[in-house]
Short mmCIF file of C-alpha atoms and ligand atoms in Angstrom, two decimals:
data_model
loop_
_atom_site.label_atom_id
_atom_site.label_comp_id
_atom_site.label_asym_id
_atom_site.label_seq_id
_atom_site.Cartn_x
_atom_site.Cartn_y
_atom_site.Cartn_z
CA UNK Y 7 -13.65 0.00 4.75
CA UNK Y 8 -13.02 3.56 3.53
CA UNK Y 9 -9.83 2.75 1.61
CA UNK Y 10 -11.84 0.45 -0.68
CA UNK Y 11 -13.51 2.48 -3.41
CA UNK Y 12 -15.29 -0.35 -5.20
CA UNK Y 13 -16.23 -3.94 -4.41
CA UNK Y 14 -15.50 -6.14 -7.44
CA UNK Y 15 -16.60 -9.53 -6.10
CA UNK Y 16 -18.60 -10.21 -2.96
CA UNK Y 17 -18.04 -13.11 -0.60
CA UNK Y 18 -21.07 -14.88 -2.11
CA UNK Y 19 -19.91 -14.39 -5.70
CA UNK Y 20 -16.46 -15.73 -4.86
CA UNK Y 21 -17.95 -18.75 -3.12
CA UNK Y 22 -20.07 -19.61 -6.16
CA UNK Y 23 -17.13 -19.22 -8.52
CA UNK Y 24 -14.89 -21.41 -6.36
CA UNK Y 25 -17.58 -24.10 -6.28
CA UNK Y 26 -17.78 -24.04 -10.10
CA UNK Y 27 -14.01 -24.34 -10.43
CA UNK Y 28 -13.94 -27.17 -7.88
CA UNK Y 29 -16.50 -29.16 -9.88
CA UNK Y 30 -14.59 -28.80 -13.14
CA UNK Y 31 -11.28 -29.69 -11.52
CA UNK Y 32 -12.86 -32.72 -9.80
CA UNK Y 33 -13.96 -34.01 -13.21
CA UNK Y 34 -10.71 -33.28 -15.01
CA UNK Y 35 -8.46 -34.89 -12.39
CA UNK Y 36 -10.44 -38.06 -11.74
CA UNK Y 37 -8.01 -40.99 -11.41
CA UNK Y 38 -4.98 -38.68 -11.31
CA UNK Y 39 -2.50 -37.91 -8.57
CA UNK Y 40 -3.52 -34.33 -7.91
CA UNK Y 41 -1.34 -32.07 -5.84
CA UNK Y 42 -2.36 -28.46 -5.31
CA UNK Y 43 0.57 -26.08 -4.90
CA UNK Y 44 -0.51 -22.76 -3.45
CA UNK Y 45 1.61 -19.65 -3.80
CA UNK Y 46 1.99 -17.85 -0.47
CA UNK Y 47 0.61 -15.72 0.89
CA UNK Y 48 -2.09 -14.44 -1.43
CA UNK Y 49 -3.49 -17.80 -2.50
CA UNK Y 50 -4.26 -19.04 1.02
CA UNK Y 51 -8.02 -18.23 1.15
CA UNK Y 52 -8.59 -19.45 -2.43
CA UNK Y 53 -6.58 -22.61 -1.73
CA UNK Y 54 -8.47 -23.36 1.49
CA UNK Y 55 -11.87 -22.87 -0.16
CA UNK Y 56 -11.01 -24.60 -3.44
CA UNK Y 57 -9.60 -27.80 -1.93
CA UNK Y 58 -12.86 -28.37 -0.08
CA UNK Y 59 -14.80 -28.07 -3.35
CA UNK Y 60 -12.68 -30.74 -5.02
CA UNK Y 61 -14.22 -34.14 -4.54
CA UNK Y 62 -11.02 -36.17 -4.91
CA UNK Y 63 -8.16 -37.50 -2.81
CA UNK Y 64 -5.52 -34.86 -3.16
CA UNK Y 65 -2.36 -33.52 -1.59
CA UNK Y 66 -1.46 -29.92 -1.09
CA UNK Y 67 1.64 -27.90 -0.39
CA UNK Y 68 2.82 -24.30 -0.53
CA UNK Y 69 5.62 -22.29 -2.06
CA UNK Y 70 6.73 -18.80 -1.28
CA UNK Y 71 8.36 -16.75 -4.00
CA UNK Y 72 9.30 -13.13 -4.24
CA UNK Y 73 8.57 -11.38 -7.50
CA UNK Y 74 6.50 -8.41 -6.54
CA UNK Y 75 7.08 -5.31 -4.52
CA UNK Y 76 4.57 -2.54 -3.98
CA UNK Y 77 2.31 -2.25 -7.00
CA UNK Y 78 4.71 -3.02 -9.86
CA UNK Y 79 6.23 -6.35 -10.92
CA UNK Y 80 9.93 -6.92 -11.16
CA UNK Y 81 11.30 -9.60 -13.45
CA UNK Y 82 13.29 -11.80 -11.08
CA UNK Y 83 11.63 -14.77 -9.33
CA UNK Y 84 13.26 -16.00 -6.13
CA UNK Y 85 12.17 -19.11 -4.21
CA UNK Y 86 11.84 -18.28 -0.53
CA UNK Y 87 10.17 -21.56 0.45
CA UNK Y 88 9.97 -24.68 -1.66
CA UNK Y 89 7.48 -27.54 -1.35
CA UNK Y 90 8.38 -30.45 0.91
CA UNK Y 91 6.36 -33.01 -1.07
CA UNK Y 92 7.64 -35.40 -3.72
CA UNK Y 93 6.06 -34.46 -7.08
CA UNK Y 94 7.58 -36.95 -9.50
CA UNK Y 95 4.74 -38.54 -11.51
CA UNK Y 96 2.10 -36.36 -9.88
CA UNK Y 97 -0.33 -33.91 -11.46
CA UNK Y 98 0.55 -30.48 -10.18
CA UNK Y 99 -2.03 -27.71 -10.14
CA UNK Y 100 -0.64 -24.34 -9.09
CA UNK Y 101 -3.14 -22.26 -7.15
CA UNK Y 102 -2.67 -18.51 -7.47
CA UNK Y 103 -4.64 -15.49 -6.32
CA UNK Y 104 -4.02 -13.35 -9.39
CA UNK Y 105 -1.93 -13.56 -12.53
CA UNK Y 106 -0.59 -10.28 -13.73
CA UNK Y 107 2.57 -10.32 -15.90
CA UNK Y 108 2.62 -14.14 -15.79
CA UNK Y 109 6.34 -14.16 -14.97
CA UNK Y 110 6.01 -15.96 -11.62
CA UNK Y 111 3.92 -18.85 -12.90
CA UNK Y 112 5.84 -19.15 -16.14
CA UNK Y 113 9.01 -19.63 -14.13
CA UNK Y 114 7.40 -22.12 -11.72
CA UNK Y 115 5.77 -24.13 -14.52
CA UNK Y 116 9.13 -24.64 -16.23
CA UNK Y 117 10.77 -25.53 -12.93
CA UNK Y 118 8.19 -28.18 -12.10
CA UNK Y 119 8.33 -29.70 -15.57
CA UNK Y 120 12.06 -30.15 -15.06
CA UNK Y 121 11.26 -31.94 -11.79
CA UNK Y 122 9.38 -34.63 -13.72
CA UNK Y 123 5.83 -33.88 -12.66
CA UNK Y 124 3.37 -35.88 -14.77
CA UNK Y 125 1.52 -32.68 -15.63
CA UNK Y 126 1.66 -29.04 -14.59
CA UNK Y 127 -1.30 -26.67 -14.84
CA UNK Y 128 -2.46 -23.43 -13.28
CA UNK Y 129 -5.62 -22.16 -11.65
CA UNK Y 130 -6.02 -18.55 -10.62
CA UNK Y 131 -8.98 -16.78 -9.15
CA UNK Y 132 -8.20 -13.57 -11.03
CA UNK Y 133 -6.33 -12.75 -14.21
CA UNK Y 134 -5.33 -9.44 -15.78
CA UNK Y 135 -4.80 -10.47 -19.41
CA UNK Y 136 -3.81 -6.98 -20.55
CA UNK Y 137 -0.82 -6.99 -18.23
CA UNK Y 138 0.82 -10.19 -19.53
CA UNK Y 139 4.51 -9.93 -20.34
CA UNK Y 140 4.79 -13.61 -21.16
CA UNK Y 141 2.27 -15.86 -22.83
CA UNK Y 142 1.23 -18.62 -20.42
CA UNK Y 143 -1.64 -21.06 -20.54
CA UNK Y 144 -3.90 -20.75 -17.51
CA UNK Y 145 -6.22 -23.74 -17.41
CA UNK Y 146 -8.76 -22.51 -14.87
CA UNK Y 147 -9.53 -18.81 -14.41
CA UNK Y 148 -12.14 -17.48 -12.00
CA UNK Y 149 -12.50 -13.97 -13.39
CA UNK Y 150 -10.67 -11.80 -15.90
CA UNK Y 151 -10.35 -8.22 -14.69
CA UNK Y 152 -9.14 -4.87 -15.97
CA UNK Y 153 -5.81 -3.45 -14.94
CA UNK Y 154 -6.78 -2.27 -11.47
CA UNK Y 155 -4.94 -2.95 -8.23
CA UNK Y 156 -7.16 -5.20 -6.13
CA UNK Y 157 -7.02 -6.34 -2.52
CA UNK Y 158 -8.83 -8.75 -0.22
CA UNK Y 159 -9.42 -12.52 -0.18
CA UNK Y 160 -5.68 -13.01 0.36
CA UNK Y 161 -4.43 -10.11 -1.70
CA UNK Y 162 -2.58 -7.29 0.01
CA UNK Y 163 -1.27 -3.81 -0.26
CA UNK Y 164 1.82 -3.67 1.96
CA UNK Y 165 0.46 -6.69 3.90
CA UNK Y 166 -2.88 -5.01 4.62
CA UNK Y 167 -6.37 -6.12 3.51
CA UNK Y 168 -5.57 -9.84 3.06
CA UNK Y 169 -8.28 -10.94 5.51
CA UNK Y 170 -11.16 -9.15 3.78
CA UNK Y 171 -13.78 -11.71 2.68
CA UNK Y 172 -14.45 -9.81 -0.56
CA UNK Y 173 -12.28 -8.42 -3.39
CA UNK Y 174 -12.12 -4.68 -3.82
CA UNK Y 175 -10.29 -1.92 -5.64
CA UNK Y 176 -8.14 0.38 -3.56
CA UNK Y 177 -8.61 4.11 -3.61
CA UNK Y 178 -5.65 5.37 -5.68
CA UNK Y 179 -4.83 8.09 -3.20
CA UNK Y 180 -3.50 5.49 -0.73
CA UNK Y 181 -1.24 3.81 -3.34
CA UNK Y 182 1.16 6.74 -3.26
CA UNK Y 183 1.33 7.30 0.47
P1 5GP H 221 3.01 -11.92 -11.90
O1 5GP H 221 1.91 -12.63 -12.63
O2 5GP H 221 3.17 -10.51 -12.35
O3 5GP H 221 4.31 -12.67 -11.92
O4 5GP H 221 2.73 -11.83 -10.37
C1 5GP H 221 1.53 -12.05 -9.85
C2 5GP H 221 1.55 -11.74 -8.37
O5 5GP H 221 1.63 -10.34 -8.14
C3 5GP H 221 0.23 -12.16 -7.78
O6 5GP H 221 0.24 -13.48 -7.36
C4 5GP H 221 0.05 -11.17 -6.65
O7 5GP H 221 0.70 -11.65 -5.51
C5 5GP H 221 0.70 -9.92 -7.18
N1 5GP H 221 -0.31 -9.04 -7.81
C6 5GP H 221 -0.55 -8.84 -9.13
N2 5GP H 221 -1.59 -7.99 -9.33
C7 5GP H 221 -2.03 -7.66 -8.10
C8 5GP H 221 -3.12 -6.84 -7.63
O8 5GP H 221 -3.90 -6.22 -8.37
N3 5GP H 221 -3.27 -6.77 -6.29
C9 5GP H 221 -2.46 -7.41 -5.41
N4 5GP H 221 -2.72 -7.27 -4.11
N5 5GP H 221 -1.44 -8.21 -5.81
C10 5GP H 221 -1.23 -8.33 -7.14
MG1 MG H 222 0.13 -14.54 -5.64
MG1 MG H 223 1.55 -8.81 -2.53
#
């Protein structure tokens, strides 16, 4: 695709990374009541691949929040769709495509602790540590990346590029159109 100027992670690299994360999570959550909570819409491909690499009985659900518009974060987190599963006493693992400022997951972590989850942790395929505005602990990170705007494997620019099987960097010229 011509709008993609650089491929950061190929389909094969992502698959290997997700398998590694799945193995570690399977070990860590043995005997626990794991529930994966995916953040719509970006986490859908990661969620679908990761759950099938976790060799445990688990539940999963989704939330939709708004905290991002265009290419810059805004502070406020709004819940557009909540989970429909009971989480009291369960071990919640949030599944995110990319953590940037950390504001979204910091808010959701606090919210779920107040809902009496047994534990609350986060996995993200990508993380941009330099962009953090709030210090949050991310238990499982696929890759740390530089401050570049990426798309593909669930991640969009104005709803485009989510279905790409790889992760790429957009040509800056399209960001300002
Ligand atoms: P934050 O951590 O700033 O609260 O928000 C993270 C969310 O912003 C991510 O889940 C993702 O939806 C969006 N986001 C952050 N960085 C990027 C990026 O480089 N590309 C895309 N497509 N979305 C991003
Ligand atoms: Mg996201
Ligand atoms: Mg987006």
